[in-house]
Short mmCIF file of C-alpha atoms in Angstrom, two decimals:
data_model
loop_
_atom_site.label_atom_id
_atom_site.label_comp_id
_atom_site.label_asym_id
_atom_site.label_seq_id
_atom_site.Cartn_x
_atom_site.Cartn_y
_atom_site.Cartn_z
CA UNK P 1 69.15 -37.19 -11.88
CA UNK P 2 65.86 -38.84 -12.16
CA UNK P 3 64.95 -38.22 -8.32
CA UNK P 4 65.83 -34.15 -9.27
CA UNK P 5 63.52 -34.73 -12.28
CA UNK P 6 61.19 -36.26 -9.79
CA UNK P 7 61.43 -33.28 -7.13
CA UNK P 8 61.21 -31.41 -9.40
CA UNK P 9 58.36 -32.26 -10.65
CA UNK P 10 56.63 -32.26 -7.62
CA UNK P 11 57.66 -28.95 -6.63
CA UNK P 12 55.32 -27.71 -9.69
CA UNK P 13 52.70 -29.69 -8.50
CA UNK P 14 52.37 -28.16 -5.60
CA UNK P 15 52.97 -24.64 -7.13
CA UNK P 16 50.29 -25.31 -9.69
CA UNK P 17 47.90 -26.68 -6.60
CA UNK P 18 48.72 -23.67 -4.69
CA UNK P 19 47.90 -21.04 -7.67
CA UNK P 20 44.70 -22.70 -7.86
CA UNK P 21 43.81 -22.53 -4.52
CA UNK P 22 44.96 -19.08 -4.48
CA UNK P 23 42.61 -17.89 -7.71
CA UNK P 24 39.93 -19.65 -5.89
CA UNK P 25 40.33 -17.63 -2.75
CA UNK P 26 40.46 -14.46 -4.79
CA UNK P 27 36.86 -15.60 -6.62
CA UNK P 28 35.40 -16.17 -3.30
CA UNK P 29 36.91 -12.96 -1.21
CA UNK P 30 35.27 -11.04 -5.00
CA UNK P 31 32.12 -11.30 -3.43
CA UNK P 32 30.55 -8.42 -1.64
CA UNK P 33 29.48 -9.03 2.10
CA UNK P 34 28.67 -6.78 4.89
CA UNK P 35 30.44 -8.15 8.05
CA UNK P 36 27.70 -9.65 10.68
CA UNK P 37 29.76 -8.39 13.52
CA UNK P 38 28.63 -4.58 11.92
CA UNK P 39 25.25 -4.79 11.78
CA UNK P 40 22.73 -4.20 14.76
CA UNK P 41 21.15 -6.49 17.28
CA UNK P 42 18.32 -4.18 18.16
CA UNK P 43 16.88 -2.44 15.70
CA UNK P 44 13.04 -2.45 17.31
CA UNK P 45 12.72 1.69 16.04
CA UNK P 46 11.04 3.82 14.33
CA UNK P 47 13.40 3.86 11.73
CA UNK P 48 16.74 2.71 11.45
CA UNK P 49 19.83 3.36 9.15
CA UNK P 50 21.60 0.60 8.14
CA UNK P 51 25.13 0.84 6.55
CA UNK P 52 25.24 -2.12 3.90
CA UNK P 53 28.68 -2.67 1.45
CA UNK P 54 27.28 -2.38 -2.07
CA UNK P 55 29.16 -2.31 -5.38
CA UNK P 56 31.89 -0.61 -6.64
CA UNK P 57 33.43 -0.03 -3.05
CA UNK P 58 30.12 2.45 -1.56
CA UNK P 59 29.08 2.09 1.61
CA UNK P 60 25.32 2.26 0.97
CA UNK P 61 23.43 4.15 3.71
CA UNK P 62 19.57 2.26 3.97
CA UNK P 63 16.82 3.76 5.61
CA UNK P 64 14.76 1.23 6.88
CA UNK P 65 11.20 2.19 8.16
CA UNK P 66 8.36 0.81 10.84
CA UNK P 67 5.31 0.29 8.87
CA UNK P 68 3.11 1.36 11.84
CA UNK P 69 5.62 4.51 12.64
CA UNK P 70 6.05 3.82 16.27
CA UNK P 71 8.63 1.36 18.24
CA UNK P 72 7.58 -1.13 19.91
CA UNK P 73 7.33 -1.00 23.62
CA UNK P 74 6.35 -4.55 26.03
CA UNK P 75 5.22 -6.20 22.52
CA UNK P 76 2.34 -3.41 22.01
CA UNK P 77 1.89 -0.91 19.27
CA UNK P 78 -0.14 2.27 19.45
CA UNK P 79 -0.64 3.59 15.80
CA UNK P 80 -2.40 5.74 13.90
CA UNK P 81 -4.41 3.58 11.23
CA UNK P 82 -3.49 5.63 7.99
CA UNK P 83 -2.58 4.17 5.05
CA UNK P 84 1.29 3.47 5.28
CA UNK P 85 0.29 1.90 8.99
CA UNK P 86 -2.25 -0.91 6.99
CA UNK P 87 -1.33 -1.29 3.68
CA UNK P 88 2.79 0.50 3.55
CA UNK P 89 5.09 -2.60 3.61
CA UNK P 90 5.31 -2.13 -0.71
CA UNK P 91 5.95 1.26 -0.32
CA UNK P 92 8.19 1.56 2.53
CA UNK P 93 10.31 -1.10 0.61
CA UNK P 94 9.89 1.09 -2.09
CA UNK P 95 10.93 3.95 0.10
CA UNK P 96 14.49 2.15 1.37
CA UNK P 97 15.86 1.15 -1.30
CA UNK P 98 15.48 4.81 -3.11
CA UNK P 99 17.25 6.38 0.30
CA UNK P 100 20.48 4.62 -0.95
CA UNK P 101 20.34 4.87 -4.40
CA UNK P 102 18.68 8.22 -5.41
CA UNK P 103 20.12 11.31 -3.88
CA UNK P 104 16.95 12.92 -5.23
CA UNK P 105 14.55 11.16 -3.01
CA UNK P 106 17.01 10.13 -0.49
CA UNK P 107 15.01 12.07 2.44
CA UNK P 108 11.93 10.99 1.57
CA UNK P 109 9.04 9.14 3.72
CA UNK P 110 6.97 6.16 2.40
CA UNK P 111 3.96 9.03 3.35
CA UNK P 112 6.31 11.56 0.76
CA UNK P 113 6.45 8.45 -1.57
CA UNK P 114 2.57 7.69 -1.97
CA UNK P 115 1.95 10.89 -2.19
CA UNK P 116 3.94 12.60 -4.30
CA UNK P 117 5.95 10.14 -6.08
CA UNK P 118 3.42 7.68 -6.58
CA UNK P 119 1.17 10.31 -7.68
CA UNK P 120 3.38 11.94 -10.45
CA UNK P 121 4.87 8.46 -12.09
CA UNK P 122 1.27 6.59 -12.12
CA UNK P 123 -0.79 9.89 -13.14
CA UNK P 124 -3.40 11.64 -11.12
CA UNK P 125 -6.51 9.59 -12.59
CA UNK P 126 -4.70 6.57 -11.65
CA UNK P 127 -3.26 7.92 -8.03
CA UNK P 128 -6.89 8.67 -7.20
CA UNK P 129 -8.24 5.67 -8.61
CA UNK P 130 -6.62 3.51 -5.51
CA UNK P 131 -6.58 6.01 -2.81
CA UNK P 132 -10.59 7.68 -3.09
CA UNK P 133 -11.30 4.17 -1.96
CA UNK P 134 -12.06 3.57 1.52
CA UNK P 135 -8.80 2.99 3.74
CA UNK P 136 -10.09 -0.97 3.78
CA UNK P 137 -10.14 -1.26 -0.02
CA UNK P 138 -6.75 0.92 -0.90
CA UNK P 139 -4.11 -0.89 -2.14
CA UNK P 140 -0.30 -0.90 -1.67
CA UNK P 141 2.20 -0.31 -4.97
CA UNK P 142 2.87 -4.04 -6.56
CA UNK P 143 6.01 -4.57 -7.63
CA UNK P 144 5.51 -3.72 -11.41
CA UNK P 145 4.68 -0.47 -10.04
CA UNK P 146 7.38 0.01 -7.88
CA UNK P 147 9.87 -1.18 -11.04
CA UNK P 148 8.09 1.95 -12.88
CA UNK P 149 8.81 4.57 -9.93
CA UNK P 150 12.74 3.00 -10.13
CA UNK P 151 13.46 3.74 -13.20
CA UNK P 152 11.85 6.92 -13.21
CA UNK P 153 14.13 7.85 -10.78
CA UNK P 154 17.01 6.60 -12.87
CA UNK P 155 17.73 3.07 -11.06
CA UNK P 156 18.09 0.14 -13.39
CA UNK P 157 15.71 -2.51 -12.43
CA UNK P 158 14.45 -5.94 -13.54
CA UNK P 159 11.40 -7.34 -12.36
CA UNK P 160 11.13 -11.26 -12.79
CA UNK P 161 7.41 -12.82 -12.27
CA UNK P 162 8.00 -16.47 -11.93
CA UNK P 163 10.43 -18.26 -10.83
CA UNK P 164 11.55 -21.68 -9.94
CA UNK P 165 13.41 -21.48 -6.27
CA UNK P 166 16.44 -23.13 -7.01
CA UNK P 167 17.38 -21.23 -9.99
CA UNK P 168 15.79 -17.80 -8.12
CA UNK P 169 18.50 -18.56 -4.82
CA UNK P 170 21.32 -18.61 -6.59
CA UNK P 171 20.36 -15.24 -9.08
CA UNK P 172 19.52 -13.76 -5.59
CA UNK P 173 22.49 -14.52 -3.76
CA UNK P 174 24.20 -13.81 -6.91
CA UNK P 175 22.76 -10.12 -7.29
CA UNK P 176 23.09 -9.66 -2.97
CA UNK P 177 26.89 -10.82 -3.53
CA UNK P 178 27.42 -7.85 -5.98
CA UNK P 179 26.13 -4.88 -3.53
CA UNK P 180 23.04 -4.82 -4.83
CA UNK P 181 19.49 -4.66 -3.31
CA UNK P 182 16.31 -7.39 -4.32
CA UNK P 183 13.02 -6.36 -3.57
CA UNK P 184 10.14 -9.29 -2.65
CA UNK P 185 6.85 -9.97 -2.49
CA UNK P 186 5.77 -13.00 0.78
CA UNK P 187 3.36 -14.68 1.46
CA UNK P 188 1.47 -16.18 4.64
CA UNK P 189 2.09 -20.07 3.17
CA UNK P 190 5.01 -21.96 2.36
CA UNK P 191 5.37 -22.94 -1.58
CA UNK P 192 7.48 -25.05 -3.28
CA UNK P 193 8.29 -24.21 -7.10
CA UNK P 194 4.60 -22.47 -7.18
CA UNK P 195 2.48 -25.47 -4.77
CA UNK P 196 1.52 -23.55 -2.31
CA UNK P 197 1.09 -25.35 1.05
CA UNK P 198 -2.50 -25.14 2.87
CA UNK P 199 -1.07 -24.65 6.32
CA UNK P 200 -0.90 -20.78 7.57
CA UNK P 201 2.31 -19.87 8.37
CA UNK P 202 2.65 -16.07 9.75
CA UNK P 203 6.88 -16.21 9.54
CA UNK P 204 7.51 -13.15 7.14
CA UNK P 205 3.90 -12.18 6.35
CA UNK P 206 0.53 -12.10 8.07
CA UNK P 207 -1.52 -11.61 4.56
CA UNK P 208 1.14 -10.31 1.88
CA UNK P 209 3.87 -8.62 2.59
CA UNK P 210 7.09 -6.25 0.30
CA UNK P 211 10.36 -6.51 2.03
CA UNK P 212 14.21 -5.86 0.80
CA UNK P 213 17.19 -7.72 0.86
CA UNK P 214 20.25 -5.73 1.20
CA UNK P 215 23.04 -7.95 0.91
CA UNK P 216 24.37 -10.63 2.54
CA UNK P 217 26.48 -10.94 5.40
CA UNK P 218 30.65 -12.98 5.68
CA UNK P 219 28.51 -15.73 7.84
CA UNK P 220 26.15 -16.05 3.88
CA UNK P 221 23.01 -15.14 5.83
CA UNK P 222 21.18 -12.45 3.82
CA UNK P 223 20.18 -9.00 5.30
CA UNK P 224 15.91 -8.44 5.59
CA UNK P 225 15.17 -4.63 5.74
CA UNK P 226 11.55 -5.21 6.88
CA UNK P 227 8.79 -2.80 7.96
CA UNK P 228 6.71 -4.92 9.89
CA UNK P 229 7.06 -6.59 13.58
CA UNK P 230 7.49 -10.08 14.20
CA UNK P 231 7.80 -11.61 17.27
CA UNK P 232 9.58 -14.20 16.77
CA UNK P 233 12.88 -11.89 15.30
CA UNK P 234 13.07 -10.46 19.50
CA UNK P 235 14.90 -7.09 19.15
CA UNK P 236 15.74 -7.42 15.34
CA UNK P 237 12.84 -5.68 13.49
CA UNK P 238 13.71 -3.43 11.20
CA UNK P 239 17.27 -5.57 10.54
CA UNK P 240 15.92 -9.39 10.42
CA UNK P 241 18.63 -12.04 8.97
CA UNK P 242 17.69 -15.29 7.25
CA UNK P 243 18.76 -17.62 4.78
CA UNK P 244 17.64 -17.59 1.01
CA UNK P 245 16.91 -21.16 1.27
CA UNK P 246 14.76 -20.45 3.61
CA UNK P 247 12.96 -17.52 2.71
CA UNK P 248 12.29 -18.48 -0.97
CA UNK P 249 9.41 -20.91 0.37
CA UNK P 250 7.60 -17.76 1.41
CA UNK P 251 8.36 -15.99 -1.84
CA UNK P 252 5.48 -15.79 -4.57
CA UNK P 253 5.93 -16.98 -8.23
CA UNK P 254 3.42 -14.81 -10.37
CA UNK P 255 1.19 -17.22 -12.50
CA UNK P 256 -0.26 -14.42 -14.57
CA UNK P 257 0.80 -10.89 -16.39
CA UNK P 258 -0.33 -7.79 -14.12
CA UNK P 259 0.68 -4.02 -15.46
CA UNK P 260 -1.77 -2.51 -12.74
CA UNK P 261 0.39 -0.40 -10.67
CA UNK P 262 -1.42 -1.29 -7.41
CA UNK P 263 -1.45 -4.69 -5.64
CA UNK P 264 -4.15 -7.37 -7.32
CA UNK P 265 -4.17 -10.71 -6.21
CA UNK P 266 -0.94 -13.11 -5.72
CA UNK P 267 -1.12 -14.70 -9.04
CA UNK P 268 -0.38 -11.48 -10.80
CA UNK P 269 1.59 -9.39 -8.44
CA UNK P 270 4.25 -11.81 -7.36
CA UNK P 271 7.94 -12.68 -7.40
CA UNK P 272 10.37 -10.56 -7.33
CA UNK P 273 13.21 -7.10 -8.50
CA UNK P 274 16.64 -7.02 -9.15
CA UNK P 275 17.78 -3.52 -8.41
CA UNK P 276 21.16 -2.35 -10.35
#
């Protein structure tokens, strides 16, 4: 009797350790991933459409845009200088993440987005304000702008200024692990928790620089839609993978408040939006 009783007991034991297991699993496998194996190698185009798994079981369809608006061929560029060309990362960003998520403005360019969209959220006094500059002194969307032209166009969005990295990888990966998109602002210097390093470091950004994350991927690197070349990333340009433990030291924590719609200075116009 008391070895039954003992078997017995053990038998629930390893019931009870293989429910927990199992609930585990099924929190993990919750998570939404895009499968690395699905996404492109070579993605050095003029634009690109990337098929991301977002939330509530959509396959989210990303158009993902060269700043300069030609491929590159040898390492060389040939471009026009116009505005999107020199100062578009922001709204190219800007541009991707409403080909997904509004049907309205799904076909748009980032040239339809500055100059239409821009124009009718911000107001034509402050539209012109920016762009009757020269082409030097005209200056992309910041990201409190680009949170404005979001929820104009009905996409819930949250835009968080500071941040400490920790606490901003996990909300990240968090957010990217629900099918949702996170727009960022980088910078040409590593920074940890706000101490910005002296040493230049080009990686994501040669001044400033707006990219997206799309997701992440079932190998937990997360998905860069970015508009700009780097050489180091070979044939991945428009599609770049990283790691958010990684990239945060390139992110920007905003010391100050900014509500200018156009870039200012990296104390003001840093960190980062959560797209819903």
């Amino acid at each position: 009797m008391h070895q039954i009783k003992k078997t017995c007991r053990l038998t629930s034991l390893l019931f009870a350790i293989v429910m927990l297991f199992s609930f585990h699993t099924g929190v993990s496998a919750g998570a939404i991933t895009t499968p690395i194996d699905s996404l492109p190698r070579d993605t050095d185009v003029n634009e690109y459409v990337v098929q991301i798994n977002g939330a509530g079981n959509k396959v989210l369809s990303y158009r993902v845009f060269s700043q300069g608006g030609n491929a590159h061929v040898l390492n060389t560029l040939s471009v026009k200088k116009d505005y999107v060309a020199t100062h578009g990362c922001a709204v190219s960003s800007l541009t991707t993440v409403l080909s997904a998520h509004s049907q309205r403005y799904a076909d748009y360019t980032p040239a339809m987005t500055y100059k239409k969209l821009e124009k009718r959220v911000f107001g034509l006094r402050s539209w012109k304000s920016n762009y009757s500059k020269s082409k030097r002194k005209q200056m992309p969307v910041s990201l409190y702008g680009i949170t404005k032209i979001l929820r104009y166009c009905k996409i819930k969005a949250r835009y968080v200024r500071t941040f400490r990295d920790a606490l901003a990888v996990r909300e990240i990966k968090s957010h990217l692990k629900k099918g949702k998109p996170v727009i960022i602002e980088v910078n040409n210097h590593r920074q940890a928790n706000g101490r910005i390093s002296r040493a230049y470091n080009p990686k994501w950004a040669n001044t400033k620089h707006t990219m997206v994350l799309l997701g992440m991927t079932d190998t937990g690197k997360v998905i860069v839609a970015d508009s700009a070349y780097r050489p180091w990333s070979g044939t991945k340009q428009r599609i770049k993978f990283t790691t958010m433990e990684d990239l945060v030291h390139y992110m920007i924590p905003s010391k100050r408040i900014s509500n200018s719609y156009y870039y200012q200075s990296a104390d003001t116009n840093g960190g980062y939006i959560l797209v819903y």
